[in-house]
Short mmCIF file of C-alpha atoms (C1' of nucleotides) in Angstrom, two decimals:
data_model
loop_
_atom_site.label_atom_id
_atom_site.label_comp_id
_atom_site.label_asym_id
_atom_site.label_seq_id
_atom_site.Cartn_x
_atom_site.Cartn_y
_atom_site.Cartn_z
CA UNK A 291 0.06 0.23 -0.08
CA UNK A 292 3.14 2.18 1.03
CA UNK A 293 4.61 3.33 -2.54
CA UNK A 294 8.86 2.85 -2.36
CA UNK A 295 9.93 6.29 -4.07
CA UNK A 296 13.47 6.82 -4.54
CA UNK A 297 14.59 9.64 -1.54
CA UNK A 298 13.14 8.45 1.67
CA UNK A 299 10.17 10.39 0.94
CA UNK A 300 7.88 9.73 5.07
CA UNK A 301 4.95 10.91 5.93
CA UNK A 302 5.59 13.86 7.35
CA UNK A 303 7.49 14.86 4.45
CA UNK A 304 4.72 14.45 2.58
CA UNK A 305 2.45 16.70 5.19
CA UNK A 306 4.68 20.01 4.75
CA UNK A 307 5.08 19.28 0.90
CA UNK A 308 1.16 19.46 0.98
CA UNK A 309 0.92 22.08 3.08
CA UNK A 310 3.91 23.77 1.29
CA UNK A 311 2.19 23.41 -2.10
CA UNK A 312 -1.11 24.45 -0.73
CA UNK A 313 0.36 28.22 0.70
CA UNK A 314 3.79 28.53 0.60
CA UNK A 315 4.46 31.19 2.67
CA UNK A 316 3.93 29.31 5.48
CA UNK A 317 5.74 30.40 8.47
CA UNK A 318 8.03 26.89 9.79
CA UNK A 319 6.62 27.67 13.02
CA UNK A 320 2.83 27.18 11.79
CA UNK A 321 4.47 24.17 9.45
CA UNK A 322 6.08 22.84 12.70
CA UNK A 323 2.75 22.74 14.37
CA UNK A 324 0.55 21.28 11.66
CA UNK A 325 2.92 18.39 11.29
CA UNK A 326 3.48 17.88 14.92
CA UNK A 327 6.98 18.21 14.71
CA UNK A 328 9.36 21.13 17.05
CA UNK A 329 10.00 23.94 14.69
CA UNK A 330 14.39 22.85 14.27
CA UNK A 331 14.04 19.57 13.09
CA UNK A 332 11.35 21.10 10.14
CA UNK A 333 12.45 23.17 9.13
CA UNK A 334 16.48 20.92 8.23
CA UNK A 335 13.41 18.14 7.12
CA UNK A 336 11.67 21.71 4.35
CA UNK A 337 15.70 22.55 3.38
CA UNK A 338 16.08 18.65 2.62
CA UNK A 339 13.65 18.12 0.36
CA UNK A 340 15.30 21.81 -1.00
CA UNK A 341 18.30 20.04 -1.27
CA UNK A 342 17.32 17.07 -3.00
CA UNK A 343 15.59 18.95 -5.87
CA UNK A 344 11.95 17.13 -4.31
CA UNK A 345 10.77 21.88 -3.97
CA UNK A 346 12.22 23.36 -6.93
CA UNK A 347 11.16 26.81 -5.39
CA UNK A 348 8.12 29.22 -4.18
CA UNK A 349 6.66 31.07 -6.53
CA UNK A 350 3.12 33.45 -5.73
CA UNK A 351 0.47 32.80 -7.86
CA UNK A 352 -0.48 35.74 -9.84
CA UNK A 353 -3.96 36.90 -12.02
CA UNK A 354 -3.19 36.71 -15.69
CA UNK A 355 -6.51 39.13 -16.05
CA UNK A 356 -5.54 41.61 -14.00
CA UNK A 357 -2.16 41.80 -15.42
CA UNK A 358 -3.29 41.71 -18.84
CA UNK A 359 -3.85 38.90 -19.80
CA UNK A 360 -7.48 38.39 -21.55
CA UNK A 361 -6.92 35.05 -23.49
CA UNK A 362 -5.56 31.85 -22.15
CA UNK A 363 -4.87 29.06 -25.25
CA UNK A 364 -2.80 26.28 -26.35
CA UNK A 365 -1.64 26.15 -29.40
CA UNK A 366 -0.56 22.05 -30.90
CA UNK A 367 2.48 22.88 -33.25
CA UNK A 368 3.20 19.94 -36.46
CA UNK A 369 6.65 20.76 -38.39
CA UNK A 370 7.75 18.67 -41.19
CA UNK A 371 10.77 17.21 -39.72
CA UNK A 372 11.63 14.58 -37.42
CA UNK A 373 15.35 16.19 -37.28
CA UNK A 374 17.20 16.39 -34.16
CA UNK A 375 18.17 20.33 -35.10
CA UNK A 376 14.15 21.50 -36.46
CA UNK A 377 12.70 20.02 -32.64
CA UNK A 378 15.18 21.60 -30.88
CA UNK A 379 15.52 25.21 -33.27
CA UNK A 380 12.35 25.68 -33.16
CA UNK A 381 11.88 25.02 -28.51
CA UNK A 382 14.90 26.69 -28.30
CA UNK A 383 12.48 29.95 -30.45
CA UNK A 384 9.49 29.68 -28.99
CA UNK A 385 11.00 29.57 -25.09
CA UNK A 386 11.96 33.22 -26.21
CA UNK A 387 8.92 34.16 -26.97
CA UNK A 388 7.19 35.41 -22.86
CA UNK A 389 3.09 34.73 -24.65
CA UNK A 390 4.58 30.86 -24.90
CA UNK A 391 4.48 30.00 -20.23
CA UNK A 392 4.91 25.77 -21.72
CA UNK A 393 6.84 23.37 -24.11
CA UNK A 394 5.67 19.99 -24.23
CA UNK A 395 7.53 17.28 -27.12
CA UNK A 396 4.32 15.06 -27.66
CA UNK A 397 4.73 11.79 -29.33
CA UNK A 398 7.62 11.16 -29.69
CA UNK A 399 8.59 14.41 -31.62
CA UNK A 400 7.10 16.68 -34.36
CA UNK A 401 5.12 17.68 -32.38
CA UNK A 402 4.51 20.42 -29.68
CA UNK A 403 1.30 21.42 -27.43
CA UNK A 404 2.08 24.86 -26.72
CA UNK A 405 0.04 27.24 -23.72
CA UNK A 406 0.42 30.77 -24.54
CA UNK A 407 -1.73 34.43 -22.56
CA UNK A 408 -2.06 37.02 -25.16
CA UNK A 409 -3.67 40.87 -24.85
CA UNK A 410 -6.51 40.26 -26.59
CA UNK A 411 -7.97 38.62 -29.78
CA UNK A 412 -5.08 40.91 -31.44
CA UNK A 413 -2.20 39.35 -30.24
CA UNK A 414 -3.66 36.07 -30.27
CA UNK A 415 -4.32 36.29 -33.84
CA UNK A 416 -0.73 37.90 -34.21
CA UNK A 417 0.18 35.30 -32.38
CA UNK A 418 -0.50 32.07 -33.80
CA UNK A 419 0.16 33.81 -37.38
CA UNK A 420 4.21 34.55 -35.91
CA UNK A 421 3.55 30.75 -35.92
CA UNK A 422 1.97 29.52 -38.94
CA UNK A 423 5.55 31.44 -40.56
CA UNK A 424 7.45 30.14 -38.17
CA UNK A 425 10.30 27.70 -40.75
CA UNK A 426 9.10 24.09 -40.65
CA UNK A 427 6.06 24.52 -39.01
CA UNK A 428 3.47 22.47 -40.80
CA UNK A 429 1.06 23.26 -39.14
CA UNK A 430 -0.73 25.38 -35.82
CA UNK A 431 -4.40 24.64 -34.23
CA UNK A 432 -5.44 26.76 -31.28
CA UNK A 433 -7.46 25.70 -28.66
CA UNK A 434 -8.75 28.81 -26.57
CA UNK A 435 -9.80 28.68 -23.24
CA UNK A 436 -13.25 29.97 -22.26
CA UNK A 437 -13.34 28.84 -18.93
CA UNK A 438 -10.81 27.11 -16.50
CA UNK A 439 -13.23 25.14 -13.84
CA UNK A 440 -9.78 23.78 -11.92
CA UNK A 441 -5.65 25.63 -12.38
CA UNK A 442 -3.56 23.25 -9.76
CA UNK A 443 -0.51 24.00 -10.96
CA UNK A 444 0.97 21.06 -8.81
CA UNK A 445 0.45 17.62 -8.28
CA UNK A 446 -0.93 15.39 -6.07
CA UNK A 447 0.43 15.06 -2.97
CA UNK A 448 -0.71 11.41 -1.84
CA UNK A 449 -0.08 8.04 -4.04
CA UNK A 450 -4.30 7.82 -5.21
CA UNK A 451 -6.24 4.47 -5.91
CA UNK A 452 -5.91 3.68 -9.49
CA UNK B 1500 4.30 53.06 -23.52
CA UNK B 1501 2.36 52.20 -19.84
CA UNK B 1502 -0.26 50.32 -19.83
CA UNK B 1503 -3.44 51.39 -17.96
CA UNK B 1504 -4.69 48.34 -15.54
CA UNK B 1505 -7.49 48.16 -14.37
CA UNK B 1506 -6.50 47.99 -10.73
CA UNK B 1507 -3.64 50.79 -10.30
CA UNK B 1508 -0.94 49.01 -10.50
CA UNK B 1509 2.21 50.75 -11.21
CA UNK B 1510 6.42 50.02 -12.01
CA UNK B 1511 7.64 49.49 -8.69
CA UNK B 1512 4.42 47.07 -7.91
CA UNK B 1513 5.35 45.66 -11.58
CA UNK B 1514 8.49 44.47 -10.13
CA UNK B 1515 7.22 43.62 -6.20
CA UNK B 1516 5.10 40.95 -8.39
CA UNK B 1517 7.93 39.51 -10.98
CA UNK B 1518 10.03 39.58 -7.83
CA UNK B 1519 7.56 37.36 -5.70
CA UNK B 1520 6.67 35.23 -8.96
CA UNK B 1521 10.06 34.06 -9.95
CA UNK B 1522 10.56 33.63 -5.41
CA UNK B 1523 7.44 33.59 -3.04
CA UNK B 1524 9.18 32.95 0.00
CA UNK B 1525 11.68 35.99 0.05
CA UNK B 1526 11.88 38.10 2.70
CA UNK B 1527 10.02 41.21 2.77
CA UNK B 1528 13.11 43.23 3.87
CA UNK B 1529 15.67 41.94 0.74
CA UNK B 1530 12.07 42.51 -1.57
CA UNK B 1531 11.86 46.33 -0.29
CA UNK B 1532 15.34 45.83 -0.77
CA UNK B 1533 15.69 45.17 -4.51
CA UNK B 1534 12.00 47.58 -4.86
CA UNK B 1535 13.91 50.23 -3.41
CA UNK B 1536 12.20 50.80 -0.79
CA UNK B 1537 12.16 50.72 2.72
CA UNK B 1538 10.35 47.57 4.16
CA UNK B 1539 6.65 48.53 5.57
CA UNK B 1540 5.74 50.37 2.56
CA UNK B 1541 7.12 47.32 0.95
CA UNK B 1542 5.03 44.96 3.07
CA UNK B 1543 1.40 47.30 2.90
CA UNK B 1544 2.27 46.81 -1.06
CA UNK B 1545 2.34 43.00 -1.09
CA UNK B 1546 -0.41 43.36 1.20
CA UNK B 1547 -2.96 45.21 -1.02
CA UNK B 1548 -2.03 43.06 -3.50
CA UNK B 1549 -2.52 40.11 -2.05
CA UNK B 1550 -6.15 42.10 -0.91
CA UNK B 1551 -6.95 42.77 -4.44
CA UNK B 1552 -6.49 39.43 -5.97
CA UNK B 1553 -3.28 39.87 -7.98
CA UNK B 1554 -1.61 37.83 -6.07
CA UNK B 1555 -3.89 34.24 -5.61
CA UNK B 1556 -1.12 33.04 -3.16
CA UNK B 1557 2.10 31.56 -3.45
CA UNK B 1558 2.83 27.70 -3.84
CA UNK B 1559 5.86 25.38 -3.74
CA UNK B 1560 6.70 23.74 -7.50
CA UNK B 1561 7.34 19.69 -6.63
CA UNK B 1562 8.58 17.56 -9.01
CA UNK B 1563 6.49 15.17 -10.30
CA UNK B 1564 8.14 12.70 -10.41
CA UNK B 1565 9.95 12.61 -7.67
CA UNK B 1566 6.93 11.79 -5.61
CA UNK B 1567 6.06 9.07 -8.75
CA UNK B 1568 4.14 11.28 -11.06
CA UNK B 1569 6.26 9.75 -14.18
CA UNK B 1570 3.33 11.31 -17.21
CA UNK B 1571 2.17 14.10 -18.04
CA UNK B 1572 -0.62 14.15 -20.58
CA UNK B 1573 -3.47 15.94 -22.23
CA UNK B 1574 -6.86 15.43 -23.08
CA UNK B 1575 -9.14 16.45 -25.17
CA UNK B 1576 -11.97 15.20 -24.61
CA UNK B 1577 -15.64 15.76 -26.18
CA UNK B 1578 -18.47 15.94 -25.16
CA UNK B 1579 -22.20 14.27 -26.89
CA UNK B 1580 -24.37 17.93 -26.38
CA UNK B 1581 -23.49 21.48 -25.57
CA UNK B 1582 -26.22 21.12 -23.04
CA UNK B 1583 -24.72 23.69 -19.47
CA UNK B 1584 -25.88 20.71 -17.25
CA UNK B 1585 -24.09 17.63 -19.06
CA UNK B 1586 -21.12 20.43 -19.18
CA UNK B 1587 -20.74 20.93 -15.49
CA UNK B 1588 -21.09 17.98 -14.88
CA UNK B 1589 -18.57 16.79 -16.19
CA UNK B 1590 -16.29 18.93 -15.36
CA UNK B 1591 -17.47 18.40 -11.69
CA UNK B 1592 -16.64 15.02 -11.96
CA UNK B 1593 -13.10 15.81 -13.24
CA UNK B 1594 -11.96 18.50 -11.34
CA UNK B 1595 -12.49 15.52 -8.56
CA UNK B 1596 -10.19 13.19 -9.59
CA UNK B 1597 -6.17 13.73 -8.09
CA UNK B 1598 -5.29 13.25 -10.53
CA UNK B 1599 -6.61 16.40 -12.48
CA UNK B 1600 -4.53 19.22 -12.54
CA UNK B 1601 -6.75 21.54 -15.14
CA UNK B 1602 -10.04 21.21 -16.65
CA UNK B 1603 -10.24 24.14 -19.01
CA UNK B 1604 -13.19 25.21 -21.10
CA UNK B 1605 -12.54 25.70 -25.31
CA UNK B 1606 -13.33 26.93 -28.30
CA UNK B 1607 -16.77 27.59 -26.60
CA UNK B 1608 -18.77 24.75 -24.85
CA UNK B 1609 -18.49 20.35 -26.38
CA UNK B 1610 -14.99 20.51 -25.38
CA UNK B 1611 -12.60 19.83 -22.81
CA UNK B 1612 -8.45 20.32 -22.41
CA UNK B 1613 -7.46 18.77 -19.30
CA UNK B 1614 -3.60 18.30 -18.15
CA UNK B 1615 -3.29 14.94 -15.70
CA UNK B 1616 -0.55 13.03 -14.07
CA UNK B 1617 -0.37 9.06 -13.40
CA UNK B 1618 2.22 7.26 -11.70
CA UNK B 1619 3.02 4.92 -14.74
CA UNK B 1620 1.64 3.64 -18.27
CA UNK B 1621 -0.86 1.32 -17.26
CA UNK B 1622 -2.48 4.66 -15.11
CA UNK B 1623 -2.54 6.94 -17.37
CA UNK B 1624 -4.39 3.64 -19.69
CA UNK B 1625 -6.97 3.29 -16.40
CA UNK B 1626 -7.00 7.65 -16.98
CA UNK B 1627 -7.95 7.30 -20.45
CA UNK B 1628 -10.69 4.78 -20.80
CA UNK B 1629 -12.30 5.99 -17.63
CA UNK B 1630 -12.76 9.40 -19.96
CA UNK B 1631 -13.86 7.44 -22.54
CA UNK B 1632 -16.01 5.46 -20.03
CA UNK B 1633 -16.96 8.72 -18.92
CA UNK B 1634 -21.47 10.06 -19.33
CA UNK B 1635 -22.13 11.49 -22.99
CA UNK B 1636 -17.90 11.73 -23.55
CA UNK B 1637 -17.29 11.06 -27.45
CA UNK B 1638 -14.28 11.39 -27.59
CA UNK B 1639 -10.93 10.91 -25.72
CA UNK B 1640 -7.75 12.49 -27.66
CA UNK B 1641 -4.47 11.76 -25.51
CA UNK B 1642 -1.75 13.97 -25.90
CA UNK B 1643 1.66 12.34 -24.37
CA UNK B 1644 4.57 14.86 -23.02
CA UNK B 1645 7.43 13.59 -24.40
CA UNK B 1646 10.07 16.31 -22.83
CA UNK B 1647 9.11 19.97 -21.62
CA UNK B 1648 11.21 22.80 -22.32
CA UNK B 1649 9.32 25.53 -20.98
CA UNK B 1650 7.40 25.45 -18.12
CA UNK B 1651 6.88 28.69 -16.74
CA UNK B 1652 3.53 28.59 -14.63
CA UNK B 1653 3.20 32.26 -14.02
CA UNK B 1654 3.06 35.01 -17.20
CA UNK B 1655 5.17 37.93 -17.47
CA UNK B 1656 4.35 40.43 -15.62
CA UNK B 1657 6.13 43.05 -18.20
CA UNK B 1658 3.63 44.10 -21.13
CA UNK B 1659 4.91 42.68 -24.32
CA UNK B 1660 5.37 44.52 -27.99
CA UNK B 1661 2.38 43.18 -29.65
"C1'" DG C 93 2.72 57.67 0.97
"C1'" DC C 94 7.66 57.14 3.17
"C1'" DT C 95 11.16 57.35 7.21
"C1'" DG C 96 13.16 55.16 11.85
"C1'" DA C 97 12.37 52.67 15.89
"C1'" DA C 98 10.42 49.63 19.09
"C1'" DA C 99 8.33 45.32 19.91
"C1'" DA C 100 7.07 40.60 18.98
"C1'" DG C 101 7.83 36.44 16.23
"C1'" DC C 102 10.65 34.27 13.59
"C1'" DA C 103 14.06 31.32 11.69
"C1'" DT C 104 18.21 29.31 12.71
"C1'" DC C 105 22.69 27.16 15.28
"C1'" DG C 106 24.26 24.02 19.00
"C1'" DC C 107 24.16 21.04 22.70
"C1'" DC C 108 20.72 17.58 24.72
"C1'" DT C 109 18.52 13.39 24.33
"C1'" DA D 706 16.47 11.32 14.61
"C1'" DG D 707 13.25 15.14 17.02
"C1'" DG D 708 13.46 19.03 21.83
"C1'" DC D 709 14.96 22.96 23.69
"C1'" DG D 710 17.77 27.43 24.39
"C1'" DA D 711 19.70 30.81 22.93
"C1'" DT D 712 20.57 34.69 19.64
"C1'" DG D 713 20.22 37.37 14.94
"C1'" DC D 714 16.81 38.93 12.00
"C1'" DT D 715 12.01 40.09 10.34
"C1'" DT D 716 8.17 41.71 11.29
"C1'" DT D 717 4.26 44.73 11.97
"C1'" DT D 718 2.89 48.09 14.56
"C1'" DC D 719 3.43 53.27 15.92
"C1'" DA D 720 4.78 57.78 15.83
"C1'" DG D 721 6.47 61.24 13.67
"C1'" DC D 722 7.45 63.67 8.70
#
DNA sequence: GCTGAAAAGCATCGCCT
DNA sequence: AGGCGATGCTTTTCAGC
């Protein structure tokens, strides 16, 4: 019933991760209280999880719309070849665009899934055109987000029943 | 050259947002130093941004693989109807699955884009089957992530040239 | 709206169990 | 490994500008 995890992460570590994923600015004293430890060992565990790379960082979660990003959309991009140099060049290009927030290679090469933000429809169209006109791009399918019901950027901390 | 933003967010606020998006656990003293303020007004600005909803929260960023989530994939789900009750029921169902991390309605109804995590291929297949067999689901297309080049969950804080 | 000082609370270290 | 106590820093409030 228990998962064998590569670095030894026990139940207390999981609780710590769940708490910090929910509130990354929680004080160590409060965190220690919640997991039933005193402050020093709790902090030692957090530092260890950071050093091990289990915790990769802490980020403020900002509202895109308030900052002027009215539109979130996805783009499925197909390239003309699967040549490694072409794939890498495409990745390098889109990673430099600030509107591109995520870039995932899918299905073994030649296809990418991007998540982008845009200020308005005109901006979205301009970005789509920029993608379509980029070197070696064969097709671009955009999927515009109408509404988002769940947006949990993190991962489940507990193992779940399959 | 300057954007007119709904709640009055000035250049210092933007700097604060950029810093906290990059490091959500930065101390207020360090943040104040970086934006060229003393600690008290800096803290007041952060609190105001939190109350206004510009900052929605702070989260630890965890490594999915270390926690046993080897696979991230997207699922494009088409429903049989666009009836509001059916759409809401589908959303409510998938939002309860812990493996579903994001749920976006796309293209005006009837279609959803999900981001999911799975422990292994068997788990992924089980999840896909569970989606396919769910009420009113017409088709499911899964897009498995091979590698991720950029994964910036946040948004650009500066306006960008269109 | 900012600065500066002061009080309360927190992070962090060394040592002990 | 976890807990206790001490120290220095941080947060937070409150006058005063």
